[in-house]
mmCIF file of C-alpha atoms in Angstrom:
data_model
loop_
_atom_site.group_PDB
_atom_site.id
_atom_site.type_symbol
_atom_site.label_atom_id
_atom_site.label_comp_id
_atom_site.label_asym_id
_atom_site.label_seq_id
_atom_site.Cartn_x
_atom_site.Cartn_y
_atom_site.Cartn_z
ATOM 1 C CA ASP A 244 0.000 0.000 0.000
ATOM 2 C CA THR A 245 1.515 3.311 -1.039
ATOM 3 C CA GLY A 246 -1.090 5.591 0.531
ATOM 4 C CA VAL A 247 -0.709 7.980 3.451
ATOM 5 C CA SER A 248 -0.018 6.132 6.681
ATOM 6 C CA GLN A 249 -0.444 7.315 10.248
ATOM 7 C CA ASP A 250 0.795 5.890 13.500
ATOM 8 C CA PRO A 251 -0.604 5.088 15.953
ATOM 9 C CA ARG A 252 -4.179 4.505 14.849
ATOM 10 C CA HIS A 253 -5.478 4.901 18.372
ATOM 11 C CA LYS A 254 -4.045 6.610 21.419
ATOM 12 C CA ILE A 255 -5.499 6.833 24.896
ATOM 13 C CA THR A 256 -3.721 9.151 27.278
ATOM 14 C CA LYS A 257 -4.320 10.849 30.570
ATOM 15 C CA ARG A 258 -4.865 14.556 30.833
ATOM 16 C CA GLY A 259 -1.594 16.399 31.145
ATOM 17 C CA GLN A 260 0.481 13.859 29.258
ATOM 18 C CA ASN A 261 2.298 14.587 25.991
ATOM 19 C CA VAL A 262 1.518 12.647 22.833
ATOM 20 C CA THR A 263 3.166 12.477 19.427
ATOM 21 C CA PHE A 264 1.660 11.266 16.180
ATOM 22 C CA ARG A 265 3.462 10.370 12.990
ATOM 23 C CA CYS A 266 2.380 10.743 9.373
ATOM 24 C CA ASP A 267 4.112 9.254 6.342
ATOM 25 C CA PRO A 268 2.867 10.867 3.126
ATOM 26 C CA ILE A 269 2.641 9.323 -0.294
ATOM 27 C CA SER A 270 6.133 9.024 -1.673
ATOM 28 C CA GLU A 271 7.257 12.156 -3.563
ATOM 29 C CA HIS A 272 4.357 14.242 -2.291
ATOM 30 C CA ASN A 273 5.933 17.510 -1.262
ATOM 31 C CA ARG A 274 2.970 18.933 0.642
ATOM 32 C CA LEU A 275 1.677 17.545 3.898
ATOM 33 C CA TYR A 276 -1.352 18.686 5.879
ATOM 34 C CA TRP A 277 -2.762 18.094 9.343
ATOM 35 C CA TYR A 278 -6.461 18.315 10.183
ATOM 36 C CA ARG A 279 -8.501 17.630 13.293
ATOM 37 C CA GLN A 280 -11.957 16.098 13.200
ATOM 38 C CA THR A 281 -14.325 15.967 16.150
ATOM 39 C CA LEU A 282 -17.471 13.885 16.321
ATOM 40 C CA GLY A 283 -20.184 15.082 13.994
ATOM 41 C CA GLN A 284 -18.003 17.684 12.317
ATOM 42 C CA GLY A 285 -15.947 17.966 9.190
ATOM 43 C CA PRO A 286 -12.174 18.113 9.401
ATOM 44 C CA GLU A 287 -10.619 21.420 10.457
ATOM 45 C CA PHE A 288 -7.319 22.572 9.058
ATOM 46 C CA LEU A 289 -4.408 22.752 11.487
ATOM 47 C CA THR A 290 -1.260 23.295 9.463
ATOM 48 C CA TYR A 291 0.590 22.400 6.293
ATOM 49 C CA PHE A 292 4.134 21.950 5.031
ATOM 50 C CA GLN A 293 5.775 22.309 1.686
ATOM 51 C CA ASN A 294 8.819 20.107 1.922
ATOM 52 C CA GLU A 295 10.246 20.925 5.369
ATOM 53 C CA ALA A 296 8.817 24.452 5.576
ATOM 54 C CA GLN A 297 5.694 25.021 7.635
ATOM 55 C CA LEU A 298 3.763 27.496 5.505
ATOM 56 C CA GLU A 299 0.543 28.057 7.416
ATOM 57 C CA LYS A 300 -0.814 27.390 10.871
ATOM 58 C CA SER A 301 -4.394 27.686 12.025
ATOM 59 C CA ARG A 302 -5.327 29.605 15.130
ATOM 60 C CA LEU A 303 -6.617 26.207 16.320
ATOM 61 C CA LEU A 304 -2.984 25.218 16.707
ATOM 62 C CA SER A 305 -2.370 26.535 20.198
ATOM 63 C CA ASP A 306 1.090 26.778 21.725
ATOM 64 C CA ARG A 307 0.607 23.267 23.108
ATOM 65 C CA PHE A 308 0.646 21.912 19.561
ATOM 66 C CA SER A 309 3.745 21.650 17.421
ATOM 67 C CA ALA A 310 4.287 20.027 14.071
ATOM 68 C CA GLU A 311 7.506 19.249 12.283
ATOM 69 C CA ARG A 312 8.628 17.803 8.996
ATOM 70 C CA PRO A 313 12.373 17.826 9.452
ATOM 71 C CA LYS A 314 13.510 16.169 6.228
ATOM 72 C CA GLY A 315 10.570 16.950 4.048
ATOM 73 C CA SER A 316 9.279 13.402 4.260
ATOM 74 C CA PHE A 317 7.378 12.197 7.347
ATOM 75 C CA SER A 318 5.830 14.608 9.815
ATOM 76 C CA THR A 319 5.095 14.548 13.526
ATOM 77 C CA LEU A 320 2.383 16.328 15.465
ATOM 78 C CA GLU A 321 2.984 16.733 19.179
ATOM 79 C CA ILE A 322 0.445 17.808 21.747
ATOM 80 C CA GLN A 323 1.821 18.826 25.109
ATOM 81 C CA ARG A 324 -0.146 18.812 28.347
ATOM 82 C CA THR A 325 -3.160 17.205 26.721
ATOM 83 C CA GLU A 326 -6.647 18.331 27.685
ATOM 84 C CA GLN A 327 -9.941 16.510 27.299
ATOM 85 C CA GLY A 328 -10.874 18.925 24.541
ATOM 86 C CA ASP A 329 -8.007 17.552 22.480
ATOM 87 C CA SER A 330 -9.891 14.281 22.044
ATOM 88 C CA ALA A 331 -10.469 13.987 18.315
ATOM 89 C CA MET A 332 -9.383 12.248 15.149
ATOM 90 C CA TYR A 333 -6.164 13.717 13.767
ATOM 91 C CA LEU A 334 -5.941 13.343 10.010
ATOM 92 C CA CYS A 335 -2.933 13.733 7.795
ATOM 93 C CA ALA A 336 -3.056 14.345 4.057
ATOM 94 C CA SER A 337 -0.521 14.863 1.299
ATOM 95 C CA SER A 338 -0.463 16.319 -2.195
ATOM 96 C CA PHE A 339 2.002 16.692 -5.037
ATOM 97 C CA GLY A 340 3.199 19.912 -6.575
ATOM 98 C CA THR A 341 2.074 23.459 -5.970
ATOM 99 C CA GLY A 342 -0.863 23.764 -8.363
ATOM 100 C CA ASN A 343 -2.372 20.388 -7.664
ATOM 101 C CA HIS A 344 -4.724 20.698 -4.752
ATOM 102 C CA GLU A 345 -5.853 17.092 -4.540
ATOM 103 C CA GLN A 346 -5.229 15.990 -0.997
ATOM 104 C CA TYR A 347 -5.033 12.311 -0.152
ATOM 105 C CA PHE A 348 -5.859 11.414 3.412
ATOM 106 C CA GLY A 349 -4.529 8.820 5.787
ATOM 107 C CA PRO A 350 -6.708 6.720 8.107
ATOM 108 C CA GLY A 351 -6.219 9.089 11.034
ATOM 109 C CA THR A 352 -5.137 8.790 14.654
ATOM 110 C CA ARG A 353 -7.959 8.652 17.172
ATOM 111 C CA LEU A 354 -6.910 10.416 20.389
ATOM 112 C CA THR A 355 -8.840 9.937 23.604
ATOM 113 C CA VAL A 356 -7.820 12.017 26.605
ATOM 114 C CA THR A 357 -9.155 10.698 29.901
ATOM 115 C CA ALA B 84 -14.194 34.004 4.904
ATOM 116 C CA GLN B 85 -14.439 30.645 3.270
ATOM 117 C CA SER B 86 -17.265 28.395 4.365
ATOM 118 C CA VAL B 87 -19.184 25.334 3.264
ATOM 119 C CA THR B 88 -22.758 24.478 4.129
ATOM 120 C CA GLN B 89 -24.206 21.020 3.783
ATOM 121 C CA PRO B 90 -27.856 21.557 4.679
ATOM 122 C CA ASP B 91 -28.761 17.912 5.177
ATOM 123 C CA ILE B 92 -27.280 16.150 8.196
ATOM 124 C CA HIS B 93 -28.868 12.811 7.307
ATOM 125 C CA ILE B 94 -30.365 11.463 4.100
ATOM 126 C CA THR B 95 -31.988 8.074 3.629
ATOM 127 C CA VAL B 96 -32.567 6.651 0.165
ATOM 128 C CA SER B 97 -33.678 3.289 -1.108
ATOM 129 C CA GLU B 98 -31.194 1.111 -2.892
ATOM 130 C CA GLY B 99 -31.431 1.793 -6.617
ATOM 131 C CA ALA B 100 -32.887 5.258 -6.137
ATOM 132 C CA SER B 101 -31.146 8.422 -7.254
ATOM 133 C CA LEU B 102 -29.214 10.607 -4.860
ATOM 134 C CA GLU B 103 -28.415 14.285 -4.587
ATOM 135 C CA LEU B 104 -26.360 15.750 -1.747
ATOM 136 C CA ARG B 105 -26.339 19.497 -1.462
ATOM 137 C CA CYS B 106 -23.349 21.747 -0.933
ATOM 138 C CA ASN B 107 -23.187 25.537 -0.854
ATOM 139 C CA TYR B 108 -19.939 27.401 -0.487
ATOM 140 C CA SER B 109 -18.606 30.855 0.152
ATOM 141 C CA TYR B 110 -15.233 31.646 -1.369
ATOM 142 C CA GLY B 111 -13.565 34.854 -2.454
ATOM 143 C CA ALA B 112 -12.116 33.676 -5.739
ATOM 144 C CA THR B 113 -12.612 30.903 -8.246
ATOM 145 C CA PRO B 114 -13.173 27.964 -5.967
ATOM 146 C CA TYR B 115 -11.475 24.635 -5.938
ATOM 147 C CA LEU B 116 -14.230 22.243 -4.877
ATOM 148 C CA PHE B 117 -14.103 18.672 -3.670
ATOM 149 C CA TRP B 118 -16.304 15.859 -2.482
ATOM 150 C CA TYR B 119 -14.897 13.272 -0.096
ATOM 151 C CA VAL B 120 -16.459 10.145 1.373
ATOM 152 C CA GLN B 121 -15.680 8.722 4.804
ATOM 153 C CA SER B 122 -16.684 5.271 5.953
ATOM 154 C CA PRO B 123 -16.801 4.521 9.695
ATOM 155 C CA GLY B 124 -13.329 4.493 11.215
ATOM 156 C CA GLN B 125 -11.713 5.376 7.919
ATOM 157 C CA GLY B 126 -9.963 8.361 6.436
ATOM 158 C CA LEU B 127 -11.428 10.444 3.656
ATOM 159 C CA GLN B 128 -11.460 9.251 0.067
ATOM 160 C CA LEU B 129 -11.567 11.792 -2.744
ATOM 161 C CA LEU B 130 -14.613 11.244 -4.961
ATOM 162 C CA LEU B 131 -14.194 14.116 -7.389
ATOM 163 C CA LYS B 132 -12.956 17.669 -7.793
ATOM 164 C CA TYR B 133 -13.684 20.831 -9.717
ATOM 165 C CA PHE B 134 -10.911 23.252 -10.588
ATOM 166 C CA SER B 135 -12.087 24.852 -13.843
ATOM 167 C CA GLY B 136 -13.634 24.047 -17.200
ATOM 168 C CA ASP B 137 -16.631 21.793 -17.636
ATOM 169 C CA THR B 138 -19.020 22.424 -14.771
ATOM 170 C CA LEU B 139 -20.198 18.813 -14.686
ATOM 171 C CA VAL B 140 -17.445 16.633 -13.280
ATOM 172 C CA GLN B 141 -17.304 12.879 -13.101
ATOM 173 C CA GLY B 142 -15.792 11.019 -10.213
ATOM 174 C CA ILE B 143 -15.204 7.542 -8.938
ATOM 175 C CA LYS B 144 -17.884 5.041 -7.975
ATOM 176 C CA GLY B 145 -20.385 6.508 -10.443
ATOM 177 C CA PHE B 146 -20.657 9.898 -8.732
ATOM 178 C CA GLU B 147 -20.858 13.235 -10.488
ATOM 179 C CA ALA B 148 -21.173 16.834 -9.339
ATOM 180 C CA GLU B 149 -22.258 20.050 -10.969
ATOM 181 C CA PHE B 150 -20.689 23.430 -10.238
ATOM 182 C CA LYS B 151 -23.167 26.297 -10.417
ATOM 183 C CA ARG B 152 -21.427 29.608 -9.856
ATOM 184 C CA SER B 153 -24.670 31.613 -9.786
ATOM 185 C CA GLN B 154 -25.982 29.485 -6.930
ATOM 186 C CA SER B 155 -22.615 28.949 -5.197
ATOM 187 C CA SER B 156 -23.416 25.265 -5.230
ATOM 188 C CA PHE B 157 -21.599 22.038 -5.948
ATOM 189 C CA ASN B 158 -24.148 19.249 -5.512
ATOM 190 C CA LEU B 159 -23.177 15.600 -5.650
ATOM 191 C CA ARG B 160 -25.337 13.145 -7.563
ATOM 192 C CA LYS B 161 -25.569 9.470 -8.308
ATOM 193 C CA PRO B 162 -28.262 7.959 -10.526
ATOM 194 C CA SER B 163 -28.584 4.654 -8.674
ATOM 195 C CA VAL B 164 -27.415 4.169 -5.104
ATOM 196 C CA HIS B 165 -25.878 0.919 -3.892
ATOM 197 C CA TRP B 166 -25.929 -0.301 -0.291
ATOM 198 C CA SER B 167 -22.155 0.123 -0.190
ATOM 199 C CA ASP B 168 -22.567 3.890 -0.709
ATOM 200 C CA ALA B 169 -23.754 4.264 2.885
ATOM 201 C CA ALA B 170 -21.174 6.563 4.479
ATOM 202 C CA GLU B 171 -20.617 10.200 5.385
ATOM 203 C CA TYR B 172 -19.984 12.657 2.584
ATOM 204 C CA PHE B 173 -18.069 15.892 2.916
ATOM 205 C CA CYS B 174 -17.945 18.842 0.576
ATOM 206 C CA ALA B 175 -14.815 21.004 0.771
ATOM 207 C CA VAL B 176 -13.506 24.207 -0.753
ATOM 208 C CA GLY B 177 -10.058 25.692 -0.918
ATOM 209 C CA ALA B 178 -6.568 25.260 -2.201
ATOM 210 C CA ASN B 179 -3.932 24.367 0.354
ATOM 211 C CA LYS B 180 -6.199 24.856 3.324
ATOM 212 C CA LEU B 181 -9.414 22.959 2.785
ATOM 213 C CA VAL B 182 -12.582 24.109 4.494
ATOM 214 C CA PHE B 183 -15.043 21.280 4.995
ATOM 215 C CA GLY B 184 -18.750 21.193 5.548
ATOM 216 C CA ALA B 185 -20.183 19.344 8.522
ATOM 217 C CA GLY B 186 -21.001 16.332 6.397
ATOM 218 C CA THR B 187 -24.103 14.442 5.288
ATOM 219 C CA ILE B 188 -24.672 10.919 6.537
ATOM 220 C CA LEU B 189 -26.169 8.729 3.849
ATOM 221 C CA ARG B 190 -28.237 5.725 4.833
ATOM 222 C CA VAL B 191 -29.332 3.241 2.199
ATOM 223 C CA LYS B 192 -32.370 1.086 2.825
ATOM 224 C CA SER B 193 -32.951 -2.145 1.021
#
């Protein structure tokens, strides 16, 4: 399977703990995106990278959230001091080029904060 | 500000019947429009997209959508629904940053 992969698929953590998620985009896709989806809602944009550069961040991405894509390939999303409101599905997507806006999504990481 | 409205939260259709899911958008420029489908516990799969040109676009799984600039709409259609089409459907607008609607849950009754 050469699609977008995310790890882990599920994460249960206690409030106050830090968590890190990983996304591996489709090979050769230079753009990578993070979204958050809560129950009954559509995905909400968090941030995106072109190669290793983080080009845009949503105001949803508080200072407890940080995303990196150090070598322009995989990306990590870290949430520090998790809160119950962080419980959601975190989706990663990738696309190729700068004019092609087709985003291909991974299966997501389901985070539950207890 | 960009926004997407999907007026129907749930739709139930009989297997074999036609389907239309509504989507209205607000966007400052020529919109890039998408329909995605999400099955339970799964990520989103791209059904079709509109960037420019022919306003009737064909997608996968027998779906099509029509872009109507005057109505700011991009409705999804399928002439004959199959039980396997039961899922949640999302309309989205944007370029790098996609703005999604809240989704429409499709139920198919046999």
